Short mmCIF file of C-alpha atoms and ligand atoms in Angstrom, two decimals:
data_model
loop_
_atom_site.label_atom_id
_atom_site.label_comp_id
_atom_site.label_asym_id
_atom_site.label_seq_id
_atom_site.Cartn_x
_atom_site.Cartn_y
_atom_site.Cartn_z
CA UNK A 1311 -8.32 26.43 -10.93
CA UNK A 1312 -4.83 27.79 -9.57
CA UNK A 1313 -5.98 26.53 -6.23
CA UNK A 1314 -6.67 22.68 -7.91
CA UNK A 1315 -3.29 22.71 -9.67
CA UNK A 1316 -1.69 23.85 -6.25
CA UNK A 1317 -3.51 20.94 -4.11
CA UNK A 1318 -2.57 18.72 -6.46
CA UNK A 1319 1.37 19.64 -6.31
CA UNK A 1320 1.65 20.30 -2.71
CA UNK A 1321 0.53 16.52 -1.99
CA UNK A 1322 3.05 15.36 -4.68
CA UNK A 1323 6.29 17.28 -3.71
CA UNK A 1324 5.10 16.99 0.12
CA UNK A 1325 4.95 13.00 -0.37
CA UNK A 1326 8.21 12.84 -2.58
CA UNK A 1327 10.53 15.08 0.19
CA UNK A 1328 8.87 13.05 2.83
CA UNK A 1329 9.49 9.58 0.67
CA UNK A 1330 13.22 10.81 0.02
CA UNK A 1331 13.42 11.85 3.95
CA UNK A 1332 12.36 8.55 5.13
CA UNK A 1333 14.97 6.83 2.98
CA UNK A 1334 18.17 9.03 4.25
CA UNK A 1335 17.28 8.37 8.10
CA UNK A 1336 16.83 4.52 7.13
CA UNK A 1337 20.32 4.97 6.06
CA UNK A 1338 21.97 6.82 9.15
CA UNK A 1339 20.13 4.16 11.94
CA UNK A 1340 22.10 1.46 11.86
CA UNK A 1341 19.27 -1.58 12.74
CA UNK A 1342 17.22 0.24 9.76
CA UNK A 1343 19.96 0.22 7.36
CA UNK A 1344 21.27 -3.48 8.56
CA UNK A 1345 17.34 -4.60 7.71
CA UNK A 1346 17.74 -2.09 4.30
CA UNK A 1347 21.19 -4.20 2.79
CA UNK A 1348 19.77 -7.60 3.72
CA UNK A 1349 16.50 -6.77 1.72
CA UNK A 1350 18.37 -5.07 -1.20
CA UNK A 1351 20.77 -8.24 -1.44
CA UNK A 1352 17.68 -10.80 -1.53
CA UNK A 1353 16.14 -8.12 -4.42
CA UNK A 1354 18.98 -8.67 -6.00
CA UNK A 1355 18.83 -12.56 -5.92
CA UNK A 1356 14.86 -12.34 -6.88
CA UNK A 1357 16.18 -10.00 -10.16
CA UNK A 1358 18.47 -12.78 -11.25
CA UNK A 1359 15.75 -14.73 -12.14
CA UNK A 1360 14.28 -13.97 -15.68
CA UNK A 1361 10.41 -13.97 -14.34
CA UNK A 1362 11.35 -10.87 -12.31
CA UNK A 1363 12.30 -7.82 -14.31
CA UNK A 1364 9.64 -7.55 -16.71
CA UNK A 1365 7.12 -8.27 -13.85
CA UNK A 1366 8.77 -5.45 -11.77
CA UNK A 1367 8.86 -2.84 -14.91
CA UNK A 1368 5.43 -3.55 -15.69
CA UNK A 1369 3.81 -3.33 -12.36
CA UNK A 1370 6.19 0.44 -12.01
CA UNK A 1371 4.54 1.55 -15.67
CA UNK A 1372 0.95 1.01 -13.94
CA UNK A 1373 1.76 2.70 -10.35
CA UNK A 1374 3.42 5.27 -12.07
CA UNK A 1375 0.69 6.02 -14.12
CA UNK A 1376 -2.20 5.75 -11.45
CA UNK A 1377 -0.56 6.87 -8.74
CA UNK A 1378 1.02 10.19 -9.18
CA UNK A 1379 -2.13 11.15 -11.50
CA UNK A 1380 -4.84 10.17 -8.63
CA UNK A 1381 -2.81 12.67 -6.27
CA UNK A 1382 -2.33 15.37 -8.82
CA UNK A 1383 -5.36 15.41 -11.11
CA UNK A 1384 -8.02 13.04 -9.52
CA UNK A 1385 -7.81 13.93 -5.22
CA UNK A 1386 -7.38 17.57 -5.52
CA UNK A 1387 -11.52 17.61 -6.44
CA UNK A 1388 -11.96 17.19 -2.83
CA UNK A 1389 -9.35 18.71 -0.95
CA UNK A 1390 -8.72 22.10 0.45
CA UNK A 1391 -6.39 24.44 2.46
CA UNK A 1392 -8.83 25.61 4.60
CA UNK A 1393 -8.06 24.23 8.37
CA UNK A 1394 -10.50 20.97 9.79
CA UNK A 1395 -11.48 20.41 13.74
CA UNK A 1396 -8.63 18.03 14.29
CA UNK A 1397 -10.59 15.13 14.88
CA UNK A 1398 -11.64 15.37 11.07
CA UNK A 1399 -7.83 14.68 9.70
CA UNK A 1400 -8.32 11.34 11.72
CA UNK A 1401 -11.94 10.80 10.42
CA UNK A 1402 -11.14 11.20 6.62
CA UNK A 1403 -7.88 9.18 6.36
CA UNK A 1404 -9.65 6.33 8.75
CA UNK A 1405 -13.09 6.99 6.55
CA UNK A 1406 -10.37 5.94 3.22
CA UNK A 1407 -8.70 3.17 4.39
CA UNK A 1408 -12.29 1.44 5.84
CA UNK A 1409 -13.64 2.17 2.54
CA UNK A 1410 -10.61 0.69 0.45
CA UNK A 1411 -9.85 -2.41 2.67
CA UNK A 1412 -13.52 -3.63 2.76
CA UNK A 1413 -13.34 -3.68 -1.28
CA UNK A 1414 -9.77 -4.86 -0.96
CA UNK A 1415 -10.43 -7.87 1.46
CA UNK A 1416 -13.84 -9.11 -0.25
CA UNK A 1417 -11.65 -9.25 -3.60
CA UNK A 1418 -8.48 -10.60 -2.06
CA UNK A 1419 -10.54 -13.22 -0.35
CA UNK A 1420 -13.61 -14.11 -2.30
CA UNK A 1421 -12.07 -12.96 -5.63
CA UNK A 1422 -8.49 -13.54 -5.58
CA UNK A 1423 -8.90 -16.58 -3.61
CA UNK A 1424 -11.93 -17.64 -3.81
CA UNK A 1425 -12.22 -17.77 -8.35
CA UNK A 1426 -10.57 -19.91 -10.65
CA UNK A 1427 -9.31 -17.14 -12.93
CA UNK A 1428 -8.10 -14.49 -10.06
CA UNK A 1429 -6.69 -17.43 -8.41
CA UNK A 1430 -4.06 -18.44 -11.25
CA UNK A 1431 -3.66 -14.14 -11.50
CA UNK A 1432 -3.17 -13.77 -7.50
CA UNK A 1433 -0.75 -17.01 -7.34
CA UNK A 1434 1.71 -15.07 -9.51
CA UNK A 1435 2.56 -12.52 -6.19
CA UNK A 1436 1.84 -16.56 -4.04
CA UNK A 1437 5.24 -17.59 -5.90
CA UNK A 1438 7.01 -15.40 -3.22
CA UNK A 1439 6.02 -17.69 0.02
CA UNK A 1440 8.94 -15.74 2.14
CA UNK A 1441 8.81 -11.62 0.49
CA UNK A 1442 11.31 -9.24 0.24
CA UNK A 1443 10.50 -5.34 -0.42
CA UNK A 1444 10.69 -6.05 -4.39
CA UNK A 1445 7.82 -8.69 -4.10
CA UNK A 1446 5.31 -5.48 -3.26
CA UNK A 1447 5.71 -5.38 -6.99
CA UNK A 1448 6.29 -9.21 -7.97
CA UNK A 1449 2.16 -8.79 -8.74
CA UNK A 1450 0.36 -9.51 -11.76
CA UNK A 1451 -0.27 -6.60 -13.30
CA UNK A 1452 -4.37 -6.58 -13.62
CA UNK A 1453 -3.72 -7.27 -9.85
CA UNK A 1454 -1.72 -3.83 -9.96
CA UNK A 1455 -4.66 -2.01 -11.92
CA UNK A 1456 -7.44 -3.52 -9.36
CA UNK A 1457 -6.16 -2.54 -6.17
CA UNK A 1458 -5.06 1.22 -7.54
CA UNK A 1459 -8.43 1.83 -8.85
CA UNK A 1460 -9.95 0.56 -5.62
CA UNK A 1461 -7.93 3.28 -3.86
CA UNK A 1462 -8.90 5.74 -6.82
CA UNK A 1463 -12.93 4.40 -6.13
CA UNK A 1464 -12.35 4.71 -2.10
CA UNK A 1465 -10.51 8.41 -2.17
CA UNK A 1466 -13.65 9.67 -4.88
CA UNK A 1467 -16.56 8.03 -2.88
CA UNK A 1468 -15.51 9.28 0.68
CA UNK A 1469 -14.62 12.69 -1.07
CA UNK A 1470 -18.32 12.63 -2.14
CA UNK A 1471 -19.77 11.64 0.84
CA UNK A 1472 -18.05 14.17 3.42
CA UNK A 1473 -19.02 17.40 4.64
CA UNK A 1474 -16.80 19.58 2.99
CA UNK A 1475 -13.22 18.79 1.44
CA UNK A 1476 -10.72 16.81 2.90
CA UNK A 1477 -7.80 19.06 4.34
CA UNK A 1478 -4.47 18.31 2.07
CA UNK A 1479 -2.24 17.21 4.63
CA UNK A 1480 -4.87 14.75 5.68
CA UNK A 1481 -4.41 13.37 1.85
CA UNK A 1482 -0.65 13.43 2.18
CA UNK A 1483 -0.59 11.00 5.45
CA UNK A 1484 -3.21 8.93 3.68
CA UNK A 1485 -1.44 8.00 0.38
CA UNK A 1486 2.03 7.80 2.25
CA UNK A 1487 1.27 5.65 4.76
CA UNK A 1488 -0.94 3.68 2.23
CA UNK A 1489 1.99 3.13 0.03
CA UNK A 1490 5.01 2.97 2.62
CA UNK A 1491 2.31 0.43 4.50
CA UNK A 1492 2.30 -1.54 1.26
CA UNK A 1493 6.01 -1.96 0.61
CA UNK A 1494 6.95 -2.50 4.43
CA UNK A 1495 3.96 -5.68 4.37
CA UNK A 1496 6.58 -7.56 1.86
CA UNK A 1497 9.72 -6.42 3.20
CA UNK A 1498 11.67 -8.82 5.74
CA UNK A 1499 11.82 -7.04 8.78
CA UNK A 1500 12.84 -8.79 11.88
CA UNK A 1501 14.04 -5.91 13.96
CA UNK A 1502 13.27 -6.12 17.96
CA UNK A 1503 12.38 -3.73 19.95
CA UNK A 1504 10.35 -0.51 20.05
CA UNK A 1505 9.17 1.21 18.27
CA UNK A 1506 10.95 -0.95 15.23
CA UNK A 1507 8.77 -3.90 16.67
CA UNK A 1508 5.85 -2.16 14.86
CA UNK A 1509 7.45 -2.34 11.34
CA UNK A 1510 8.39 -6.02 12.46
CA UNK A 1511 4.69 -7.33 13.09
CA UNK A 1512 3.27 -5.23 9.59
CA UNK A 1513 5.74 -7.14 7.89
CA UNK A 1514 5.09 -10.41 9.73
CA UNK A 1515 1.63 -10.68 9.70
CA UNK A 1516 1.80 -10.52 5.62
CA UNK A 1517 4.37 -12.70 5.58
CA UNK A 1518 1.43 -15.11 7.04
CA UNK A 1519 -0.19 -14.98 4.29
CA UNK A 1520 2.25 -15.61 2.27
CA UNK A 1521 3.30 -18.87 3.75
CA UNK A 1522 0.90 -20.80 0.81
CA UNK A 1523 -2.58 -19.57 -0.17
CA UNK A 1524 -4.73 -20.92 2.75
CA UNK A 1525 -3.65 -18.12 5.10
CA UNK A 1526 -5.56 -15.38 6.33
CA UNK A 1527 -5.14 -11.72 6.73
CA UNK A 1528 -6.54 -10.47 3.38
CA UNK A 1529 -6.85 -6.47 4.35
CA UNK A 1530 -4.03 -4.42 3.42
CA UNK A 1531 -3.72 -1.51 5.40
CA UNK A 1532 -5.57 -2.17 8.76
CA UNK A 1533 -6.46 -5.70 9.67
CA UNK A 1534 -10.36 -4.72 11.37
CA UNK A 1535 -12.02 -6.57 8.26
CA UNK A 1536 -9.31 -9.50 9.35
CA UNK A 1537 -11.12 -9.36 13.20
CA UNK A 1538 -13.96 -8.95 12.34
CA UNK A 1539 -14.28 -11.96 9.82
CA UNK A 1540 -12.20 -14.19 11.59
CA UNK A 1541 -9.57 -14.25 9.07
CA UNK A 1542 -7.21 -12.57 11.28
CA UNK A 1543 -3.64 -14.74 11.96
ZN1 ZN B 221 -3.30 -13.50 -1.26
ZN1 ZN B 222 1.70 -9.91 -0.64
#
């Protein structure tokens, strides 16, 4: 029981230093922090408008209630101390994000797309047809629920189905690069050069998608479902 409560708090202050790490060298590099104010200032513009705060305070209630509790109470279940063969920290997080971006992209496209209802809900995020980092959470807020319990349904069902427990750091990488992945896809980046140039085209290649609601690129974290469907732009 100790051990569960100790998974569970590890991946939480790990992710949270790591979080508050990433923000003070995006600070102190000047092409990072340049990008940083020129996001911040169109957030600011975006929470002028009305329609925006209680959109963005909604959407933080949800993540802050799914989130933290799927690291701390829900992923500790399958996760351990004990040391992997180091090809099984690449297996498990890979062996997630398959699992969550094939439910992702079927619902993004077919659902979200594709159905009258989801449509009118998924158009709400649409409004935004150039992001900035606060339109990762200008989403309607069912939209919010789905796509955290698909990663809650993805983390539980590969926890079931491999050998063993998945290591804790493994779960740390996972859920940070899952949610710095999601913020950075809405963010204007337009930074040359490497390894910035990576940032650049995650950000880009959502920002296809945003350009009206005819664009491809559904998947979220990697874009193999994209490929492999020919959705990929
Ligand atoms: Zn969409
Ligand atoms: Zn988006």
């Amino acid at each position: 029981m100790l051990e569960y409560f100790l998974e569970g708090f590890t991946m939480f202050a790990v992710m949270t230093i790591l979080i508050m790490l990433s923000r003070t060298v995006i600070r102190k590099v000047p092409v990072l922090a340049e990008s940083r104010r020129f996001n911040l200032e169109e957030d600011r513009k975006r929470m002028e408008k009305s329609k925006y705060p209680p959109i963005i305070k909604q959407n933080q209630l949800i993540g802050l209630l799914m989130f933290p509790t799927l690291i701390l109470f829900v992923t500790p279940y399958f996760t351990s101390f004990e040391a992997l063969p180091w090809w099984r920290y690449i297996t498990d997080i890979l062996a997630v994000y398959l699992v969550y971006d094939f439910m992702y992209y079927l619902v993004h496209r077919f659902l979200f797309h594709g159905n009258k209802f989801f449509k009118r809900i998924h158009g709400l995020h649409h409004q935004a047809r150039n992001p900035s980092h606060i339109d990762a959470q200008y989403v309607h807020p069912l939209e919010t629920f789905m796509g955290l319990a698909m990663l809650w349904i993805a983390v539980i069902a590969v926890g079931f189905l491999i050998p063993g427990d998945f290591h804790v750091a493994s779960m740390i990488v996972c859920f940070l690069v899952y949610s710095q992945i999601n913020i950075l896809n809405h963010a204007d980046v337009q930074i040359q050069g490497f390894p910035y140039s990576i940032a650049t085209w995650i950000s880009r290649k959502h920002h296809n998608h945003h350009i009206d609601m005819s664009h491809g690129n559904y998947a979220t974290i990697i874009l193999f479902y994209d490929w492999m469907f020919g959705t990929f732009e």
